[in-house]
PDB file of C-alpha atoms in Angstrom:
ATOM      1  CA  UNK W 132      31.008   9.821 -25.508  1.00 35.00           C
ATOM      2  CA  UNK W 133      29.006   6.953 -24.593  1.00 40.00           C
ATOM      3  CA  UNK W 134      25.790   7.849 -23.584  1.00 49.00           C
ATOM      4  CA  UNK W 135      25.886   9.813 -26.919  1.00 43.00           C
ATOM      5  CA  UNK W 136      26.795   6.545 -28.826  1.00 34.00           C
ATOM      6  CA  UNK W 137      24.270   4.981 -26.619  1.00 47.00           C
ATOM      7  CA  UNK W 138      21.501   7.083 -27.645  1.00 52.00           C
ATOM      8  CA  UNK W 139      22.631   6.807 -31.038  1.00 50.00           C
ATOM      9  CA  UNK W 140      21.106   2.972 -31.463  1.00 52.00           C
ATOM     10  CA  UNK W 141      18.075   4.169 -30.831  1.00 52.00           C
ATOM     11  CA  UNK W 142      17.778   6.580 -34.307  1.00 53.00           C
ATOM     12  CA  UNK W 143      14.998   7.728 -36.081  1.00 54.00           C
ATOM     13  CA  UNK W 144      12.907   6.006 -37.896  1.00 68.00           C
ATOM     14  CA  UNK W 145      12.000   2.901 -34.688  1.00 85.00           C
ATOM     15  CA  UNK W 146       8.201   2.762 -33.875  1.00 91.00           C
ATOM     16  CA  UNK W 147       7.521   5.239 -31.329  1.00 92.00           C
ATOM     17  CA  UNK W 148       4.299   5.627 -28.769  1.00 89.00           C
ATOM     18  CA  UNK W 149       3.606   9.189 -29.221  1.00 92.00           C
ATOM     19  CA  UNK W 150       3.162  10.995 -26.452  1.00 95.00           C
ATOM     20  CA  UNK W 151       3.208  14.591 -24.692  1.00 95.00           C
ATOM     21  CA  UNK W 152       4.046  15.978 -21.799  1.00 96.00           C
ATOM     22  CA  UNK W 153       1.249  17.040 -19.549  1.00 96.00           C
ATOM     23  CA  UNK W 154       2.897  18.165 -15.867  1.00 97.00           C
ATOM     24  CA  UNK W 155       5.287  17.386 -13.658  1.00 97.00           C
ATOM     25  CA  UNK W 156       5.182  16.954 -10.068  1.00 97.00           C
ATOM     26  CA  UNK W 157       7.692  18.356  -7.722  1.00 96.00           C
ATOM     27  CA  UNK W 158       6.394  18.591  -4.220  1.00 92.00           C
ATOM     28  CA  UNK W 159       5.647  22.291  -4.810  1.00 85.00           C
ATOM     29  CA  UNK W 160       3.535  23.128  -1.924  1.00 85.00           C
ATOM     30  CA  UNK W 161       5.289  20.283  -0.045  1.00 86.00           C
ATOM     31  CA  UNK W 162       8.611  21.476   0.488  1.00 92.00           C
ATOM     32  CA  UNK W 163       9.848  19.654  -2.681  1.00 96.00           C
ATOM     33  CA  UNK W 164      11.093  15.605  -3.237  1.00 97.00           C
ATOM     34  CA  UNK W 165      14.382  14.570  -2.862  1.00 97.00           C
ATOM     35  CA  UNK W 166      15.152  11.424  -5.082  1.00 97.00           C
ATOM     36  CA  UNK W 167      11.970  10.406  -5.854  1.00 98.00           C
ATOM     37  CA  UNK W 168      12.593   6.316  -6.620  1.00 97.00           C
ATOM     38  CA  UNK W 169       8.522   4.914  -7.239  1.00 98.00           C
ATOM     39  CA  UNK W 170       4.831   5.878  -8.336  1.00 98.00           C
ATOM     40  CA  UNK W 171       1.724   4.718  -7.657  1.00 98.00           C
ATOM     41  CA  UNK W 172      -1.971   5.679  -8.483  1.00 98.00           C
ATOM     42  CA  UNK W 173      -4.722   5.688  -6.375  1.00 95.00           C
ATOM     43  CA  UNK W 174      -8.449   4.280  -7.309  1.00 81.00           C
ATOM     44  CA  UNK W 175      -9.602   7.472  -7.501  1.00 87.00           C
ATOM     45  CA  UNK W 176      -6.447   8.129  -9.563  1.00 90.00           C
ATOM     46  CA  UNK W 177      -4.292  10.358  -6.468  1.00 97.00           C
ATOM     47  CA  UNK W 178      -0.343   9.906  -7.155  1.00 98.00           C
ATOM     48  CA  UNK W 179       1.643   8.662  -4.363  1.00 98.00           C
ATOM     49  CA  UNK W 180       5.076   9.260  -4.903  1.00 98.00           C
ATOM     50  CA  UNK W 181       8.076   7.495  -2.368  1.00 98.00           C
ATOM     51  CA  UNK W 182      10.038  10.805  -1.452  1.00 98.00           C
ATOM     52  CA  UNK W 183      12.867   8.915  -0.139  1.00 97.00           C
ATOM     53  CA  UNK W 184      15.310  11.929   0.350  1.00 96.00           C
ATOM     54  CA  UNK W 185      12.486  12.981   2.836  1.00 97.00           C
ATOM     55  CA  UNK W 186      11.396   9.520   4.275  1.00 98.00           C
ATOM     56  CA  UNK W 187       8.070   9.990   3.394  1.00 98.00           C
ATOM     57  CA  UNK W 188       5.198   9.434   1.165  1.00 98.00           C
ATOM     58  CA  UNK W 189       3.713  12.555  -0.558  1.00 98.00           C
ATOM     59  CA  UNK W 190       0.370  12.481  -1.946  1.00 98.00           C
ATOM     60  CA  UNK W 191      -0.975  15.013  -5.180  1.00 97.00           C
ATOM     61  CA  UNK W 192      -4.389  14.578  -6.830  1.00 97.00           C
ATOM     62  CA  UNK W 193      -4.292  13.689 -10.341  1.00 95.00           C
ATOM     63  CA  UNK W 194      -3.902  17.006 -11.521  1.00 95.00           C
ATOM     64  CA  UNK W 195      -0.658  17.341  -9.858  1.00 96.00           C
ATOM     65  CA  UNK W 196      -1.239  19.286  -6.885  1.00 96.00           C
ATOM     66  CA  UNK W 197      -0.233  18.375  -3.129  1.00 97.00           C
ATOM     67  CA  UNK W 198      -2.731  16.996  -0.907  1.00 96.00           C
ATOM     68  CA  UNK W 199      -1.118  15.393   1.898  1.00 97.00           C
ATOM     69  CA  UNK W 200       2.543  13.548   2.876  1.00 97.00           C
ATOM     70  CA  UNK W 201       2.837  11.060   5.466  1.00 98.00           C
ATOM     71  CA  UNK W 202       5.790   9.693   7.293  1.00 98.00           C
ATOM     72  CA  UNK W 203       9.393  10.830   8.641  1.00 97.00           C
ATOM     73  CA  UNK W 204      12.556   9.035   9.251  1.00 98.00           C
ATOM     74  CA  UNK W 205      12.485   6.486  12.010  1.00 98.00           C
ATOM     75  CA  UNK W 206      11.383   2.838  13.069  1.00 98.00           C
ATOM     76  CA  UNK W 207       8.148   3.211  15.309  1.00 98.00           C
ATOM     77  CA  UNK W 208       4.462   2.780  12.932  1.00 98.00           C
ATOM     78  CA  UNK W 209       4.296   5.268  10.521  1.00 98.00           C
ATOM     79  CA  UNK W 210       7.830   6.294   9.998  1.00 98.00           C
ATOM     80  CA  UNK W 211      10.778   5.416   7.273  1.00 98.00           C
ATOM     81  CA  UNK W 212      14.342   4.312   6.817  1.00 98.00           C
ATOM     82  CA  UNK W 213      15.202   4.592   2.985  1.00 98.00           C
ATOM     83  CA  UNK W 214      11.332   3.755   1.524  1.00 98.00           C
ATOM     84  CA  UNK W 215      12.005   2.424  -1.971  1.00 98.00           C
ATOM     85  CA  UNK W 216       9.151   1.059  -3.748  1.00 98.00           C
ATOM     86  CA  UNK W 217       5.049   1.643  -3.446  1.00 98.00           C
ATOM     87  CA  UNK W 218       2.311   0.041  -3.947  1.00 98.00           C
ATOM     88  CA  UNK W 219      -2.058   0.195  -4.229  1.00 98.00           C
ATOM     89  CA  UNK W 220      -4.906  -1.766  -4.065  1.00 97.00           C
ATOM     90  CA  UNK W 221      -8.538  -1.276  -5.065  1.00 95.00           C
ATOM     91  CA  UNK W 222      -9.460  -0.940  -1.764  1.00 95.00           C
ATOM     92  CA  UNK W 223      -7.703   2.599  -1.559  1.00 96.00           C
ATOM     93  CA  UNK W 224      -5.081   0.786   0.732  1.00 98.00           C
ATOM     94  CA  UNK W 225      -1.180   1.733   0.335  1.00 98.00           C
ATOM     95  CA  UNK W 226       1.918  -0.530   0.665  1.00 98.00           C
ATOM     96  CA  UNK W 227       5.237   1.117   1.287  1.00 98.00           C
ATOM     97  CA  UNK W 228       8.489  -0.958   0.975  1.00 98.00           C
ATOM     98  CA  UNK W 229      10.300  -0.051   3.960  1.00 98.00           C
ATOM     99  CA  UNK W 230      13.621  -0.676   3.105  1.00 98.00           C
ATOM    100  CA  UNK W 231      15.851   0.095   5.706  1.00 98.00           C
ATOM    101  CA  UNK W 232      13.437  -1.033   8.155  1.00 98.00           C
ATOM    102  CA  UNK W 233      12.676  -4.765   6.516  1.00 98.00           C
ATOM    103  CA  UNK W 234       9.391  -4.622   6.318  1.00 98.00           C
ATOM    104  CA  UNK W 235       6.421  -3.277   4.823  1.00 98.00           C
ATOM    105  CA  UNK W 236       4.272  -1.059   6.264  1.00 98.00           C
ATOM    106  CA  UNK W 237       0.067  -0.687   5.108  1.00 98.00           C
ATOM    107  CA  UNK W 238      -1.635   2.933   5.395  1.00 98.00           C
ATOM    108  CA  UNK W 239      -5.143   3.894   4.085  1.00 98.00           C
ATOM    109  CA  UNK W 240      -5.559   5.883   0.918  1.00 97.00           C
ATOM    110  CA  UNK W 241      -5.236   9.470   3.454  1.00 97.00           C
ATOM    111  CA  UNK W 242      -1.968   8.597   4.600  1.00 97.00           C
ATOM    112  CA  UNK W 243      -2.909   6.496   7.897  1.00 98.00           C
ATOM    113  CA  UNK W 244      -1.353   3.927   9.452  1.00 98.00           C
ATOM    114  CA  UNK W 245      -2.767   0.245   9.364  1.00 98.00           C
ATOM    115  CA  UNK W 246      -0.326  -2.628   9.936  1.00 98.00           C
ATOM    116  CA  UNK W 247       3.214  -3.710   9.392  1.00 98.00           C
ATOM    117  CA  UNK W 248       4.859  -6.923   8.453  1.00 98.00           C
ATOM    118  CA  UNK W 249       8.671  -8.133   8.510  1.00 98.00           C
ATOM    119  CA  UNK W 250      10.413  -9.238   5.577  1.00 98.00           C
ATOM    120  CA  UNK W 251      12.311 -12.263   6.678  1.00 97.00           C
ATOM    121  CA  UNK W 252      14.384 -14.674   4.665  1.00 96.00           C
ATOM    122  CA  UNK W 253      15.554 -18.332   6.477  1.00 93.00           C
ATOM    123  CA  UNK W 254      15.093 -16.668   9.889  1.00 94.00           C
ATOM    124  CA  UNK W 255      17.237 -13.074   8.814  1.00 96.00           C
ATOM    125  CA  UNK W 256      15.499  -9.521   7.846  1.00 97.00           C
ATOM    126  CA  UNK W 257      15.751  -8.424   4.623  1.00 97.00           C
ATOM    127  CA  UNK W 258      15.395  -5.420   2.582  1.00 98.00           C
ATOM    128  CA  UNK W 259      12.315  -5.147   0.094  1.00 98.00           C
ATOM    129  CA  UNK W 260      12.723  -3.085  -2.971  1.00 98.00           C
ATOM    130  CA  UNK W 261       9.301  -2.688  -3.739  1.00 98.00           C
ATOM    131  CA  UNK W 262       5.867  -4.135  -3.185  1.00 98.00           C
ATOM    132  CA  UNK W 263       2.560  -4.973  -5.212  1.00 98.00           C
ATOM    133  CA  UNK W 264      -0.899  -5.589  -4.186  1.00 98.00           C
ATOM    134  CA  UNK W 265      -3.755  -7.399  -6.239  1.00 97.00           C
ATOM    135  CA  UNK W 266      -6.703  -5.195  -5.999  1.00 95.00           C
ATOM    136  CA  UNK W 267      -8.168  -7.387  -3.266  1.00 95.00           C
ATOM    137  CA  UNK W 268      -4.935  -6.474  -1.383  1.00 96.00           C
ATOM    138  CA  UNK W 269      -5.468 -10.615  -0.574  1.00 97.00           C
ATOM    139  CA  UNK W 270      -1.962 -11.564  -2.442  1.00 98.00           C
ATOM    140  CA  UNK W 271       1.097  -9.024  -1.826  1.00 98.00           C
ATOM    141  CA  UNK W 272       4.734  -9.342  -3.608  1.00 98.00           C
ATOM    142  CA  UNK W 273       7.452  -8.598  -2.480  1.00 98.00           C
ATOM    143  CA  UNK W 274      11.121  -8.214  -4.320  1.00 98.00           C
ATOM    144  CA  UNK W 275      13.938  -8.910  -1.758  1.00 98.00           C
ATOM    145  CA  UNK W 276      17.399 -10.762  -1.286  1.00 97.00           C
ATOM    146  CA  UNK W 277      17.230 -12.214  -5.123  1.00 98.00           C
ATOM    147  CA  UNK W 278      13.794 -13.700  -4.616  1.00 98.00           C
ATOM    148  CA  UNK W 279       9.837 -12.591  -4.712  1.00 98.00           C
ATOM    149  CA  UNK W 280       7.830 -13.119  -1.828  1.00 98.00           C
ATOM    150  CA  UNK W 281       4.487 -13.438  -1.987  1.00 98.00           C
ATOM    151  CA  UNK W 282       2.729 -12.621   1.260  1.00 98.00           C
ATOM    152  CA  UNK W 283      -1.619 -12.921   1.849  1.00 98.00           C
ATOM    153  CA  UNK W 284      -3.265  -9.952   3.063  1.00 96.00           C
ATOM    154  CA  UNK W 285      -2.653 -10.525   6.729  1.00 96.00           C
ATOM    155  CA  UNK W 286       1.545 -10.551   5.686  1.00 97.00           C
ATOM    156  CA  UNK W 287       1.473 -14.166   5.891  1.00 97.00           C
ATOM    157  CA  UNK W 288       4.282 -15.602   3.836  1.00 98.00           C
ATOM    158  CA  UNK W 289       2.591 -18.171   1.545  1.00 97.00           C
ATOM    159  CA  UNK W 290       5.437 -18.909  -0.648  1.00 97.00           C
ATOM    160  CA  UNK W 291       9.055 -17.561  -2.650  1.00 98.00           C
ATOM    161  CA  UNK W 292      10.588 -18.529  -5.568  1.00 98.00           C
ATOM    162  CA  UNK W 293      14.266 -17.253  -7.689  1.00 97.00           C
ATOM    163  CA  UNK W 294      17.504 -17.024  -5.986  1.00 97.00           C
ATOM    164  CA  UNK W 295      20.800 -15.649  -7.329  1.00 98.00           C
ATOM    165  CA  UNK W 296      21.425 -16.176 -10.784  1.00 98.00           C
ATOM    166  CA  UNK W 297      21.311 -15.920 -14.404  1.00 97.00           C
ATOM    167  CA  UNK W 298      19.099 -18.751 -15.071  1.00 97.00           C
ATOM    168  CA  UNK W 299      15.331 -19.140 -15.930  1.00 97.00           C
ATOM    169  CA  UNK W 300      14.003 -17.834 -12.603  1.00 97.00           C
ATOM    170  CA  UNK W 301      16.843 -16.817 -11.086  1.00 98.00           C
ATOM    171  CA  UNK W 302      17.568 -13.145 -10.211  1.00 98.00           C
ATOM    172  CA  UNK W 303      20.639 -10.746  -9.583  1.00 97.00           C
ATOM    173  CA  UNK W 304      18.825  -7.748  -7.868  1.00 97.00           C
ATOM    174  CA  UNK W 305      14.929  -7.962  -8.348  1.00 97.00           C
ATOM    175  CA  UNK W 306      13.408  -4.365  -8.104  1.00 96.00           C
ATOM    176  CA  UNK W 307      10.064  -3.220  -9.050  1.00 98.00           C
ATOM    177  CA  UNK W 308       7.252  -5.686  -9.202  1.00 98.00           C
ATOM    178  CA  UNK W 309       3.663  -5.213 -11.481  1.00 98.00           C
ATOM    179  CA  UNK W 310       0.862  -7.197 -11.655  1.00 98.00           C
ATOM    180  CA  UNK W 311      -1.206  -7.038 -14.391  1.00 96.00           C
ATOM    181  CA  UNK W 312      -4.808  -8.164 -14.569  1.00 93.00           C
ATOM    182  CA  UNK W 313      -4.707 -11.590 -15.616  1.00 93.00           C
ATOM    183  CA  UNK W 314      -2.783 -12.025 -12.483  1.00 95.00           C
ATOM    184  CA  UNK W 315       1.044 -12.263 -13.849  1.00 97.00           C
ATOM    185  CA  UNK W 316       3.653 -10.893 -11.943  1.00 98.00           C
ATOM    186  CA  UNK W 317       6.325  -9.143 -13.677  1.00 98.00           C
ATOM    187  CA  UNK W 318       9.718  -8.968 -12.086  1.00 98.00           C
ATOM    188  CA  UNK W 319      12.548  -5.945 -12.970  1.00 98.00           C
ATOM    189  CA  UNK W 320      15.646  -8.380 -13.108  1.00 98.00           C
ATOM    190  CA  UNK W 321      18.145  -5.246 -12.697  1.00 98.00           C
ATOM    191  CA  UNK W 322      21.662  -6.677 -13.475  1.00 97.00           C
ATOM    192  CA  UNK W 323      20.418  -9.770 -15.560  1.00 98.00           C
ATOM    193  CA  UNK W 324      18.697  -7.140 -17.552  1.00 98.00           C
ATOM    194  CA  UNK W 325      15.622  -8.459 -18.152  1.00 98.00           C
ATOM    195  CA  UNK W 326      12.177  -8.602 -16.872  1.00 98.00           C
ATOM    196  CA  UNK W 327      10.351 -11.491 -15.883  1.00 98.00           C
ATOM    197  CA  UNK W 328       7.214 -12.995 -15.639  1.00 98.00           C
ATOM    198  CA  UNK W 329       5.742 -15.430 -13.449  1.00 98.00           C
ATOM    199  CA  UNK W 330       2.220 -16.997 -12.443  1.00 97.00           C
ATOM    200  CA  UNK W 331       1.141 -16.540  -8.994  1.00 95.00           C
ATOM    201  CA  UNK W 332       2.997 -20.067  -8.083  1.00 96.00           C
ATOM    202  CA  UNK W 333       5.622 -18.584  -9.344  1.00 97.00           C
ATOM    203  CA  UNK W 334       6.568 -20.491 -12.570  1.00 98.00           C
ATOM    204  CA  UNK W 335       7.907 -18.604 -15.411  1.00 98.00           C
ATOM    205  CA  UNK W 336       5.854 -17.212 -18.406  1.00 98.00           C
ATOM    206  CA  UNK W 337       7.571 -14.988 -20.054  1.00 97.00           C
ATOM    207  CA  UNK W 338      11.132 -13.340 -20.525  1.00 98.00           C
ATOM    208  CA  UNK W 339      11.145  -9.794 -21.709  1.00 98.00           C
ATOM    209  CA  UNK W 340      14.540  -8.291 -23.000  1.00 97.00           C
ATOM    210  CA  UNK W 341      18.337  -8.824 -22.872  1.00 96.00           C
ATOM    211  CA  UNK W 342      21.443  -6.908 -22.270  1.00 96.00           C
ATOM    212  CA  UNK W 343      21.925  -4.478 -25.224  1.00 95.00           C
ATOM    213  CA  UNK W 344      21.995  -0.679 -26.365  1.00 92.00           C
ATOM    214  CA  UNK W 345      18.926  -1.450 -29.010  1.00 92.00           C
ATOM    215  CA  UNK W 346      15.161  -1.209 -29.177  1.00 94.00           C
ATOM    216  CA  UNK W 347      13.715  -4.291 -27.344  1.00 96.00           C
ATOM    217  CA  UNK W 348      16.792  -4.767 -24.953  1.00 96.00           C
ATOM    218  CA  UNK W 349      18.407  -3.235 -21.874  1.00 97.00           C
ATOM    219  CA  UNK W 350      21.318  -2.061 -20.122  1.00 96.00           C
ATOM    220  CA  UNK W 351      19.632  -1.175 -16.723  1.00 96.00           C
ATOM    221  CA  UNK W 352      15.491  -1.837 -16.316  1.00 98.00           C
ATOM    222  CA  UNK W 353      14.628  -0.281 -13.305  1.00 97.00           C
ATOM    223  CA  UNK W 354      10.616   0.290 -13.743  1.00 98.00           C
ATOM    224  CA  UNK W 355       7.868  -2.073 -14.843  1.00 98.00           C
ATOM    225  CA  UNK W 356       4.008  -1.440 -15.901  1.00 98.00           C
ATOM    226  CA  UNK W 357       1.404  -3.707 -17.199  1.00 97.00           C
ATOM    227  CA  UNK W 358      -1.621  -1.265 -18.889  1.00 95.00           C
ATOM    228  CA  UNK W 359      -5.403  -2.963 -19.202  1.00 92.00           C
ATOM    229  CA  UNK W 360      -4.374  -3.995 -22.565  1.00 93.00           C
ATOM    230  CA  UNK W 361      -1.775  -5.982 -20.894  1.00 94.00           C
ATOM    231  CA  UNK W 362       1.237  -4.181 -22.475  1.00 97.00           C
ATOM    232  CA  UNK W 363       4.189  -3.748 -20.776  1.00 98.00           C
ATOM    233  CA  UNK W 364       5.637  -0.373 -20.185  1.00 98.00           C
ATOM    234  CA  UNK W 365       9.658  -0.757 -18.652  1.00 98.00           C
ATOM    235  CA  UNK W 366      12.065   2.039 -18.236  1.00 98.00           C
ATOM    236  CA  UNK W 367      15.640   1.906 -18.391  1.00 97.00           C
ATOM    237  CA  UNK W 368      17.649   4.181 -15.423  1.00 95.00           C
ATOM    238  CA  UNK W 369      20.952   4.561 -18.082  1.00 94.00           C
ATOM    239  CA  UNK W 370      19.595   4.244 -21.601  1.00 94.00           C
ATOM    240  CA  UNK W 371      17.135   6.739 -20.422  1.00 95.00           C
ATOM    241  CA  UNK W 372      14.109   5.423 -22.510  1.00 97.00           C
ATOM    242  CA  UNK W 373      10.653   3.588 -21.753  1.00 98.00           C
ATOM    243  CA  UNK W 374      10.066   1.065 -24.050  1.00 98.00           C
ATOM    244  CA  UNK W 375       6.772  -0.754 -24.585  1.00 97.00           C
ATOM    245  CA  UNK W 376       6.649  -4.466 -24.987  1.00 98.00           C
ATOM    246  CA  UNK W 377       3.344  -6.778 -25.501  1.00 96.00           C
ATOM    247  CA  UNK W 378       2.611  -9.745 -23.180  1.00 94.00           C
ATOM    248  CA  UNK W 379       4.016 -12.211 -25.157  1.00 95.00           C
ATOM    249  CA  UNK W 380       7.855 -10.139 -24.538  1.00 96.00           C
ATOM    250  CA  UNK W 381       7.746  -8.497 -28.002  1.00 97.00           C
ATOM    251  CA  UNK W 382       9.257  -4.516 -28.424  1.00 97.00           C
ATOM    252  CA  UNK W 383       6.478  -2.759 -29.908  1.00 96.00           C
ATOM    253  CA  UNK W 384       7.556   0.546 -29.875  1.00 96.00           C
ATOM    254  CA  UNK W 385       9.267   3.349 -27.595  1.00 96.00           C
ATOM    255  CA  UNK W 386       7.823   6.563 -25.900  1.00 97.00           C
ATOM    256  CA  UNK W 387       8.775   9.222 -28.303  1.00 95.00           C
ATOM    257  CA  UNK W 388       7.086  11.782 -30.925  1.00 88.00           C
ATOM    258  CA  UNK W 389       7.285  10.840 -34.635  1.00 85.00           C
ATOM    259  CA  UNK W 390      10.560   8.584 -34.158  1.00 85.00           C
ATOM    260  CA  UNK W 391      12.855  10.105 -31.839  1.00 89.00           C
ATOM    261  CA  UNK W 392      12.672   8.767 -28.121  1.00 93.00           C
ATOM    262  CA  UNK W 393      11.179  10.660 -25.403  1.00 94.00           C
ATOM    263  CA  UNK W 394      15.035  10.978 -23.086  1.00 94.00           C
ATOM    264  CA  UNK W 395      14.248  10.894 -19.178  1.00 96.00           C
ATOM    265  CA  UNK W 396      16.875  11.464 -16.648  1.00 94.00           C
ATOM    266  CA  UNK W 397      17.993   8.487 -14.310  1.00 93.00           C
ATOM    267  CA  UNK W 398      13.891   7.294 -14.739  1.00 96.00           C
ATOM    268  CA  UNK W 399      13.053   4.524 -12.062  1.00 96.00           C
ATOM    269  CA  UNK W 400       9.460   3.339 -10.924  1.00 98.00           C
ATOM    270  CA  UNK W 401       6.805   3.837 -13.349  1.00 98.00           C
ATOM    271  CA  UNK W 402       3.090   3.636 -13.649  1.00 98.00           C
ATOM    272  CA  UNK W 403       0.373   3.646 -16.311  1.00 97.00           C
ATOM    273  CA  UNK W 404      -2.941   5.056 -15.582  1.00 93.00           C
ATOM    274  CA  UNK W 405      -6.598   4.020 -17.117  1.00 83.00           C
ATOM    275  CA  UNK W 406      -6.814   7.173 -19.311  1.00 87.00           C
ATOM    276  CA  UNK W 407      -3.745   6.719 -20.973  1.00 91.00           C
ATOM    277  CA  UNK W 408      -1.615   8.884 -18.563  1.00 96.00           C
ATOM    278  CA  UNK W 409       1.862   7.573 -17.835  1.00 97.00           C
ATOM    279  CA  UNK W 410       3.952   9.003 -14.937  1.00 98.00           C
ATOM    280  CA  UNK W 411       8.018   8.010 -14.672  1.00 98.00           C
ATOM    281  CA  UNK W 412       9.761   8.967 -11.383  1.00 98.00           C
ATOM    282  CA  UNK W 413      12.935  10.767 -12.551  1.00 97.00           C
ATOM    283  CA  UNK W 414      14.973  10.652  -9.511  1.00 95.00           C
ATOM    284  CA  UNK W 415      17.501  12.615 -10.514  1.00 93.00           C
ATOM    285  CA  UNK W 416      15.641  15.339 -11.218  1.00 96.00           C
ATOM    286  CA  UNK W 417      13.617  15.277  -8.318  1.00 97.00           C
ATOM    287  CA  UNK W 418      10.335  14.841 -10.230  1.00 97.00           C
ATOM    288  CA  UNK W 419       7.502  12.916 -11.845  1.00 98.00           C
ATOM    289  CA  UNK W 420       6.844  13.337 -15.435  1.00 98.00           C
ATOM    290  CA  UNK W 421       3.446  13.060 -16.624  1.00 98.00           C
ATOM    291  CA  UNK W 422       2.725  12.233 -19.860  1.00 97.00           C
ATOM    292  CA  UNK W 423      -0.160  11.753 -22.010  1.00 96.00           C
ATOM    293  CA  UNK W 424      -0.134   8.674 -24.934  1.00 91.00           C
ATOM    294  CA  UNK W 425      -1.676  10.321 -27.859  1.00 83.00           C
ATOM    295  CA  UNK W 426      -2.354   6.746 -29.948  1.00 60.00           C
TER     296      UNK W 426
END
């Protein structure tokens, strides 16, 4: 079988990130999510989750349990068509990739609505995969039609780099977007398998990963994280793993316990919290997994 032979190139003995599970989040209380596809955390460390089965946002505390959900399926302020990707700044603000809808729409930290801009490419609306904020919320990015976007706080567009491709640069499906906080931005290059990193201008720094079934590359990224150490946490949707990186692009080790990989189920958007708390959207199992890192 190949997801057995898959798992098989990652065997025992490869430098693992110990770590244990502390809860997961299921929308008890909330009615339950549907295919959840991103996380974010709050400042005061809340977990917004995109619910996109539901076309909503649903909000927990940082123990796990429901506070608040926002949104329902529509067009008008407020309201959803396939939300894929989420975002925070340090100003408790919340940035929603409305997907469906081409734009993104802003909402305070309690769920309320503040402004919306279009995602437009040479005149035509696009749809954004996900969004990131700085913690000024001054400089927003913005994956969308092979390219990054990066927008000022008003939803200005200042400038875009990539394109289709396989080249330096180039993309073939962007997805979720990081920053971490010397100000890179770090791209999930989905079917180039790969993530990327660029400077705000948007010239490249850094390549992380290749196409491959062994520790350090990838056969589908799908989440990206950048902790305060700057290490980069990405999953990957069919290998089922997260695998830790350092900001130079080199594999460090892999979420596990004593050499055998932690396995996730179909794991997409992912996010890495100050006290060493990582939380992986498993969309297939309509859930976020929070773990603890032990070292």
């Amino acid at each position: 079988m190949l997801a057995g032979w898959l798992s098989a190139s990652f065997a025992a003995g490869i430098p693992t990130a110990n770590v244990r599970l502390l809860f997961e989040v299921t929308g008890q209380g909330a009615g339950g999510l549907s295919l959840p596809s991103d996380v974010a955390l709050g400042s005061d460390d809340r977990i917004y989750v995109v619910d996109g089965g539901n076309q909503r946002v649903v909000v927990f505390d940082r123990n796990g349990k429901y506070l608040l959900s926002f949104g329902r399926k529509g067009s008008a302020e407020g309201q959803f068509k396939d939300p894929v990707g989420i975002g925070t700044d340090g100003k408790g603000r919340v940035y929603v990739a409305d997907t469906g809808n081409h734009r993104i729409q802003v909402f305070s930290a309690d769920g309320h609505f503040q402004y919306a801009f279009p995602v437009i490419d040479k005149g035509l609306a696009v749809r954004p995969i996900d969004v990131a904020a700085d913690a000024s919320g001054a400089k927003i990015y913005v994956s969308a039609n092979n390219k990054v976007m990066k927008f000022s706080g008003s939803g200005k567009l200042v400038r875009q780099w990539g394109g289709y491709g396989e080249g330096n640069g180039r993309f073939r499906y962007p997805a979720t977007v990081a920053i971490a906080s010397n100000g890179a931005v770090y791209v999930v290059d989905v079917l180039n398998s790969r993530v990327q990193a660029f400077d705000e201008e948007g010239a490249l720094l850094v390549q992380i990963g290749s196409w491959g079934v062994l520790p350090g590359e990838f056969f589908r990224p799908k989440g990206v994280a950048v902790d305060e150490k700057n290490q980069v946490y990405i999953s990957d949707s069919y290998m089922d793993v997260i695998q830790v990186f350092d900001a130079d692009g080199k594999f460090l080790r892999v979420l596990g316990q004593d050499g055998t990989p932690q396995r996730f189920v179909s794991v997409g958007g992912i996010a890495v919290g100050r006290d060493n708390r990582i939380y992986a959207a498993e969309m297939l199992r309509n859930k976020i997994s929070v773990y603890k890192l032990n070292d």
